[in-house]
Structures are given as structure tokens and as C-alpha cells.
Coordinates of C-alpha atoms and ligand atoms in Angstrom, one line a residue:
X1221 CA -48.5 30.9 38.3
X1222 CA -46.0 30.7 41.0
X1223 CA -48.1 33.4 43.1
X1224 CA -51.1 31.2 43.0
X1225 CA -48.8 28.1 44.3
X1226 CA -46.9 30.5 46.9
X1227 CA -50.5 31.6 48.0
X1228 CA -51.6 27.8 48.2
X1229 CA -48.4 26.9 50.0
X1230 CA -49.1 29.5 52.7
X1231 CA -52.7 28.6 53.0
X1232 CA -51.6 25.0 53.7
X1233 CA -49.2 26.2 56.2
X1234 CA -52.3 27.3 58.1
X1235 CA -54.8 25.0 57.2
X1236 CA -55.3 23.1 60.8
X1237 CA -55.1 19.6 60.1
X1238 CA -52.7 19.3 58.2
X1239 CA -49.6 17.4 59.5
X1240 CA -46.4 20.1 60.4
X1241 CA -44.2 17.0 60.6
X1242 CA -44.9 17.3 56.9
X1243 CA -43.2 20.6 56.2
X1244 CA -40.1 19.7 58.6
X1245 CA -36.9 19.0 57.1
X1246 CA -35.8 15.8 57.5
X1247 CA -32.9 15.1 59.9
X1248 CA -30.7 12.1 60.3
X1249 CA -30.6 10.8 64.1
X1250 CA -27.8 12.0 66.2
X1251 CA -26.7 14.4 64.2
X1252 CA -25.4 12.2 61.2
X1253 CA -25.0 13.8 57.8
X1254 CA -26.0 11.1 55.5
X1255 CA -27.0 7.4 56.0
X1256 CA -24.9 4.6 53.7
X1257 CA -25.6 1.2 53.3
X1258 CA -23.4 -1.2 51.4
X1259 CA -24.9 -4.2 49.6
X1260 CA -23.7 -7.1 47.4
X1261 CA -25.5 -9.2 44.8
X1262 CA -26.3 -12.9 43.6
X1263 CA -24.5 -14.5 46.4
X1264 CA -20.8 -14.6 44.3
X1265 CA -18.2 -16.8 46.1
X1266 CA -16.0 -14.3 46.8
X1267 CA -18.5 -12.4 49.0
X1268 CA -17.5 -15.2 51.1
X1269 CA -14.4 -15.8 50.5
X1270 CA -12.8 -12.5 50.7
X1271 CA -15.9 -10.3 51.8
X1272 CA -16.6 -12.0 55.1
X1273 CA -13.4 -11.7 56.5
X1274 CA -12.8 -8.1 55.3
X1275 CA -15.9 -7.2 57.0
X1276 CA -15.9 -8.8 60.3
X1277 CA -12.2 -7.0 60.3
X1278 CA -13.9 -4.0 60.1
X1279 CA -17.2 -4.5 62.2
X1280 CA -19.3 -3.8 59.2
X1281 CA -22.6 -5.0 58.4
X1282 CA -23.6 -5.3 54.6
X1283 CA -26.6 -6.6 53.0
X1284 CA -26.5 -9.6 51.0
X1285 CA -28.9 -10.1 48.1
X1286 CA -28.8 -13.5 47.2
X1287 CA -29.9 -15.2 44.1
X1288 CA -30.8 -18.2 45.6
X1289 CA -30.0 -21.3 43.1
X1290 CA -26.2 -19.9 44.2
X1291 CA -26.5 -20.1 47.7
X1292 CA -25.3 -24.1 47.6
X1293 CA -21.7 -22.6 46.4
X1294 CA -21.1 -21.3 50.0
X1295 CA -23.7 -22.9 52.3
X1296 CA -21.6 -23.1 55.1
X1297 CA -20.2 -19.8 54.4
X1298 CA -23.7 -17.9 53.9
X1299 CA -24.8 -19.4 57.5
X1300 CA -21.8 -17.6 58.9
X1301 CA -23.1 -14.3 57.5
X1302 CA -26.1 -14.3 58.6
X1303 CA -24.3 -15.3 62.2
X1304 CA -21.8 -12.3 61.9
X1305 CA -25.1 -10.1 61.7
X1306 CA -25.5 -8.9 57.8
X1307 CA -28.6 -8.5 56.0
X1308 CA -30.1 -11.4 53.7
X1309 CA -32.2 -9.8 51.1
X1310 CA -34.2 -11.3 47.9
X1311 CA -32.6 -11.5 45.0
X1312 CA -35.4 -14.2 43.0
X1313 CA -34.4 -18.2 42.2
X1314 CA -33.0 -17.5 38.7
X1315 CA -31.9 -13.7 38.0
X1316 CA -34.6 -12.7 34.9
X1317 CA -33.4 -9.5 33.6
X1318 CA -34.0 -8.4 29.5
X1319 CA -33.4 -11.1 27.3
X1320 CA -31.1 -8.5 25.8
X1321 CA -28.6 -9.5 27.7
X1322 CA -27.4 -12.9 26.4
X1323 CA -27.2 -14.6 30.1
X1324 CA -30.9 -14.4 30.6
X1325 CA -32.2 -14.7 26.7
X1326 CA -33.7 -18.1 28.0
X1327 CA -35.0 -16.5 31.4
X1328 CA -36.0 -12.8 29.8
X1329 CA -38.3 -10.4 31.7
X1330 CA -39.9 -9.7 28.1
X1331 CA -41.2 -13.8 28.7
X1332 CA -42.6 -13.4 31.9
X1333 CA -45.6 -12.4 33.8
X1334 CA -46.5 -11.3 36.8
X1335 CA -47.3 -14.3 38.3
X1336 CA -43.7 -16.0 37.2
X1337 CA -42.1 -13.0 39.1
X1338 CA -44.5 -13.8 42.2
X1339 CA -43.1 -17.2 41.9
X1340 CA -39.6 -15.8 41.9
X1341 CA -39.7 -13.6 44.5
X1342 CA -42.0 -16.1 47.1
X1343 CA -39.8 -19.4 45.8
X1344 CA -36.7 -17.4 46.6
X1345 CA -37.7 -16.2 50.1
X1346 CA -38.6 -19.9 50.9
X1347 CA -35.1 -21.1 50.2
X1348 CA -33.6 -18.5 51.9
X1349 CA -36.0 -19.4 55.2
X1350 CA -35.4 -23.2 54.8
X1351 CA -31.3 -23.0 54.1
X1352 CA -30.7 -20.1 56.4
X1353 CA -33.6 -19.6 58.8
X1354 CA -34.5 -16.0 58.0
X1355 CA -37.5 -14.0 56.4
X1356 CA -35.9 -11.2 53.9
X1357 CA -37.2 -7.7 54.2
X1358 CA -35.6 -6.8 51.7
X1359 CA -35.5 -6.5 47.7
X1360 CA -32.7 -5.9 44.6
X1361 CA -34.2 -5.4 41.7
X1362 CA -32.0 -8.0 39.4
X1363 CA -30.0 -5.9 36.5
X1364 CA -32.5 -3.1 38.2
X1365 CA -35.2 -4.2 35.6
X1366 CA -38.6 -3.6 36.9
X1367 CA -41.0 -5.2 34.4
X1368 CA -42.4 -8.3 33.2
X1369 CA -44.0 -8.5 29.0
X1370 CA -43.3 -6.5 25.6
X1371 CA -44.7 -3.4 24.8
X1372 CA -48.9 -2.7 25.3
X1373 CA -48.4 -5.7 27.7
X1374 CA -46.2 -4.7 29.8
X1375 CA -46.5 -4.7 33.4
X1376 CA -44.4 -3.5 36.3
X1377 CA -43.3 -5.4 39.3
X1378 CA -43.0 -2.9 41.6
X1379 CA -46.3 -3.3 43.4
X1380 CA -45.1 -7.0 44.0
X1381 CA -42.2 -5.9 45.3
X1382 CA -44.1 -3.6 47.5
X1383 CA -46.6 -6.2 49.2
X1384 CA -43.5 -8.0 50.4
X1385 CA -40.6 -6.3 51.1
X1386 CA -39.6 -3.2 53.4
X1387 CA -37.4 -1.9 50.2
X1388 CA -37.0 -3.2 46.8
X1389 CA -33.4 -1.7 45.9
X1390 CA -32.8 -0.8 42.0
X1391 CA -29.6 -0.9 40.4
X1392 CA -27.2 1.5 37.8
X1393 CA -29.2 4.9 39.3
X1394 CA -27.3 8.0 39.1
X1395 CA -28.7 9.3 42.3
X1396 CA -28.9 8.4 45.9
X1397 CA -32.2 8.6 47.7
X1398 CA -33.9 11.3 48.9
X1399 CA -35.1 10.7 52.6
X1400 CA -37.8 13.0 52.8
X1401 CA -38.8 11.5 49.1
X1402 CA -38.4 8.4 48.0
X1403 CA -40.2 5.1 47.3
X1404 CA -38.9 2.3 49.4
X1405 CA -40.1 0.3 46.7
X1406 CA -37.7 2.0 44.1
X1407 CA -34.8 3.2 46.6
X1408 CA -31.5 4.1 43.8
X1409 CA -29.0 1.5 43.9
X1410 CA -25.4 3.3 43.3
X1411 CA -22.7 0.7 41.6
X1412 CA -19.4 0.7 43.7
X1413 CA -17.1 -1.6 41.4
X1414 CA -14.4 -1.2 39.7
X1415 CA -14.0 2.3 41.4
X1416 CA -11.0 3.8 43.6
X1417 CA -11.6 4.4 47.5
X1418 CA -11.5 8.1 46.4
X1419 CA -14.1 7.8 43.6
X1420 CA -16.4 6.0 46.3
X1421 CA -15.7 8.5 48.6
X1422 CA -16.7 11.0 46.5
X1423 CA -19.7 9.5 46.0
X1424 CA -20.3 9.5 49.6
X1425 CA -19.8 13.1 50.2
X1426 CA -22.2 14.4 47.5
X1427 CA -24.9 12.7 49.1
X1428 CA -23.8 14.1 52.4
X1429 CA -24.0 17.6 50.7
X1430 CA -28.0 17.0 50.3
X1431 CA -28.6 14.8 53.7
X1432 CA -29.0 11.4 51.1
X1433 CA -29.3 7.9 51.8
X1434 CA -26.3 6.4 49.2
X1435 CA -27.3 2.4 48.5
X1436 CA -24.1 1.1 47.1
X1437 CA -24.1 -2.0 45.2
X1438 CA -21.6 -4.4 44.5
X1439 CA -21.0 -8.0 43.1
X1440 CA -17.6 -10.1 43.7
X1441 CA -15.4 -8.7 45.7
X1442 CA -11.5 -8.9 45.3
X1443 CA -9.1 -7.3 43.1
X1444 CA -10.5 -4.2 41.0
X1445 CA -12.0 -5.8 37.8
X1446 CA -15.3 -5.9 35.6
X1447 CA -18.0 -6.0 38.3
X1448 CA -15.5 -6.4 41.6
X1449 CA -15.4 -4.1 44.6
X1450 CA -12.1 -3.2 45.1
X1451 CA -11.0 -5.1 48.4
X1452 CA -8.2 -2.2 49.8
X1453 CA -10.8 0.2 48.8
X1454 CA -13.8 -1.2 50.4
X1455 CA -11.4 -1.8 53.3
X1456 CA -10.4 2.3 53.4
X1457 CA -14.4 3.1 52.8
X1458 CA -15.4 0.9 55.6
X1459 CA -13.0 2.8 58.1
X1460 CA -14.2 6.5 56.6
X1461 CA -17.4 5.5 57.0
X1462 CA -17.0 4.2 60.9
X1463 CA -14.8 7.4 61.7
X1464 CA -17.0 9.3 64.0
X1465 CA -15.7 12.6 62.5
X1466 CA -17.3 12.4 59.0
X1467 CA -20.7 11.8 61.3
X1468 CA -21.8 9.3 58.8
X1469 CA -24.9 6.5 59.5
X1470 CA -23.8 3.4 58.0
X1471 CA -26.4 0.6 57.9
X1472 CA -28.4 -2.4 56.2
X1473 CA -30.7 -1.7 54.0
X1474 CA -33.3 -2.9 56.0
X1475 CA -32.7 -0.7 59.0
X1476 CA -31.7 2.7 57.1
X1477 CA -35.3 1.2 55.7
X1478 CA -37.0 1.0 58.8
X1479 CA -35.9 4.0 60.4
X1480 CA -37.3 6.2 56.8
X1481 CA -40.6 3.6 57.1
X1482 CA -41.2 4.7 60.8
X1483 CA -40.5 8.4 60.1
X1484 CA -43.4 8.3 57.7
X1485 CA -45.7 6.9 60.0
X1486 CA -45.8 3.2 57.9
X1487 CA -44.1 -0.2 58.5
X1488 CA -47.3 -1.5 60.1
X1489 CA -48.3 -4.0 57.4
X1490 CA -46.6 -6.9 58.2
X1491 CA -43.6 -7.1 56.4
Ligands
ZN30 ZN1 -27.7 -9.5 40.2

């Protein structure tokens, strides 16, 4: 079996036609390791209130996905982010994950359909464009749940995802992203609460081992707690990650998503 593939591969090789950019391995531009991007969900006061300030300190630029009906919270504070430069991406109106979690038993994916999620994902890229004056690109998944119905009726929302966004980020994945690989519509979303600066670090250098694209996701931000980015460690990562030496690419999603998008040829559809 695995002479008839090698044979295959090696007529492929010299098939004319075929693209070589195709069998290249995939670099990061000047001559970075690994590409990071830090992100933070459902636009949590504290993103503002401790985040902002933390991250201007540091000349960082995060992605903020925002559940919209929380954007009122911080208005003032959210137009100030997207003045200091970070990303706005989609995070729907309302959060629908599984009903099995009790917070969204009255909003449930398992209730939905495809067109309620359209609504979610267009209503909440309104609000975003009339309270902050800018078109997301991007996507996060909310609880990284994918799907809309129960069982023979269930449908994914991926392809919706897909139409409209650059990348639609997942949530809980136990990888980071392959460059060379992945779906922009699926990229892995790596949880960075409640973890140490070395923990997070060591996150960061495993994907460097394999050239990876590490999307790390976090919600409040403060002291270490259930679902809070450490602020002295997201302080220490920010500073490994701008230190030249560890030649490290950190980004917003959307332009670690652009640069992959280009690469492959794409990114000519509009979005
Ligand atoms: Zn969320």
C-alpha cells in the first residue's frame, strides 16, 4: 500500500501542472517561529477595565469577540479599543450554546436553526457597525459549539460562518493550528485562564516546536480565577511574546488570518 502512495506521490511531483508552492513547507515571514494571537470573549467588563490598560502598557493588540447585547456595559470603553487598534470580532447577539449548560437552556443550540443563527451572526455584526463603526472579519464560535437542531436534524453552522467571516475561531481545542492545514472556518481556540505565565508559555513553545499558529482565548481578565486571564501573567506573556529573541509573530486573528488566506491564494470573496 504505501509503495503504491510513494509511487503516486512521486508521480505528482512531476506531473506539470501541478502547483510546487503546494509541496513547499510553510514558512512564517521574517523568519518567525510561530504566529500567536491572543483573543478575549463576550465583551466582560474587565476586558476594559483592567485589559485595556494592561495592553496599551504593553503595545499589544488583541482581538475582542464581543457578544453584543453586552457591549452597553462599556460603551465608551469598547470605542477606546477599537481606537487603541484591537480586533472586534463576532461573537452573536445572545451567546446560544447547548442547552446543557443551564445559562443558555432558554437560548440552546438544540432549539435553533439555521436561519436563527444567520440572524445571530448578521444582527450581531450590525450592532457592532452601528455602536462602533466597524465590519468584523472575524468569528468565535460561542462555548465552541458548531451546530444548530437534535440528532437526524442536525445541522452545522460552519458554512455560515464561512460566507462571512475571514476565520470563525472554536473554543476548548487541544491543538493549535496547523498553517499549512487548517480551516479558517474552524481555526482551534486554546483556553489561557486560570493558567500561570509558565503554563502559557509552555503552550507557546510547543507550537513553536511544529511552526503553529496558537489562538489563545480568554474571558475576564484580572486575578487568576474560574475563567480569568491572569493579569501578571498576561503581562509577562505579552513581553515574551514581543522579545525579538524568541522570534515570535504575534497578531490579531484577522491578520495572522489574512496573511494564511493570502498564502493560499483566497481572501478574494469579499469578506
Ligand atoms: Zn463566549
Amino acid at each position: 500500500m504505501s509503495g503504491v502512495m510513494n509511487l503516486a506521490a512521486v508521480f505528482l511531483l512531476l506531473l506539470p501542472g501541478v502547483p510546487a508552492a503546494r509541496a513547499q513547507p510553510f514558512h512564517w515571514p521574517r523568519g518567525h517561529r510561530a504566529a500567536v494571537s491572543l483573543s478575549f470573549d463576550d465583551a466582560r467588563a474587565s476586558q476594559i477595565d483592567i485589559g485595556l490598560g494592561l495592553l496599551r502598557e504593553h503595545a499589544v493588540k488583541v482581538t475582542f469577540f464581543v457578544e453584543t447585547q453586552n457591549l452597553g456595559q462599556r460603551l465608551e470603553g469598547w470605542k477606546r479599543a477599537v481606537a487603541d487598534g484591537h480586533e472586534i470580532g463576532n461573537h452573536t447577539m445572545t451567546h446560544p450554546c447547548t442547552g446543557n449548560y443551564a445559562f443558555s437552556r432558554h437560548n440552546a443550540l438544540e432549539d435553533y436553526t439555521l436561519e436563527k443563527i444567520a440572524a445571530e451572526l448578521d444582527g450581531a455584526n450590525a450592532e457592532i457597525q452601528r455602536l462602533l463603526g466597524v465590519k468584523p472579519r472575524t468569528f468565535a464560535y460561542p462555548c465552541g459549539q458548531k451546530f444548530v437542531g437534535r440528532g437526524l436534524h442536525v445541522r452545522s453552522y460552519v458554512p455560515l460562518v464561512a460566507e462571512r467571516f475571514l476565520v470563525g475561531r472554536g473554543y476548548l481545542d487541544e491543538s493549535a493550528n496547523d498553517p499549512s492545514f487548517c480551516d479558517l472556518a474552524q481555526a482551534m481556540g486554546t483556553p489561557f485562564d486560570d493558567l500561570g505565565f509558565e503554563q502559557m508559555k509552555r503552550l507557546v513553545e510547543e507550537a513553536a516546536r511544529d511552526g503553529r499558529w496558537v489562538i489563545f482565548v480568554g474571558h475576564d481578565i484580572g486575578q487568576r480565577g474560574y475563567q480569568v486571564t491572569d493579569a501578571t501573567a498576561l503581562a509577562k506573556l505579552c513581553d515574551y511574546l514581543k522579545d525579538p529573541v524568541n522570534r515570535l509573530w504575534l497578531g490579531t486573528v484577522g491578520e495572522i488570518g489574512e496573511y494564511l488566506e493570502r498564502q493560499r491564494g483566497g481572501a478574494s470573496d469579499g469578506r
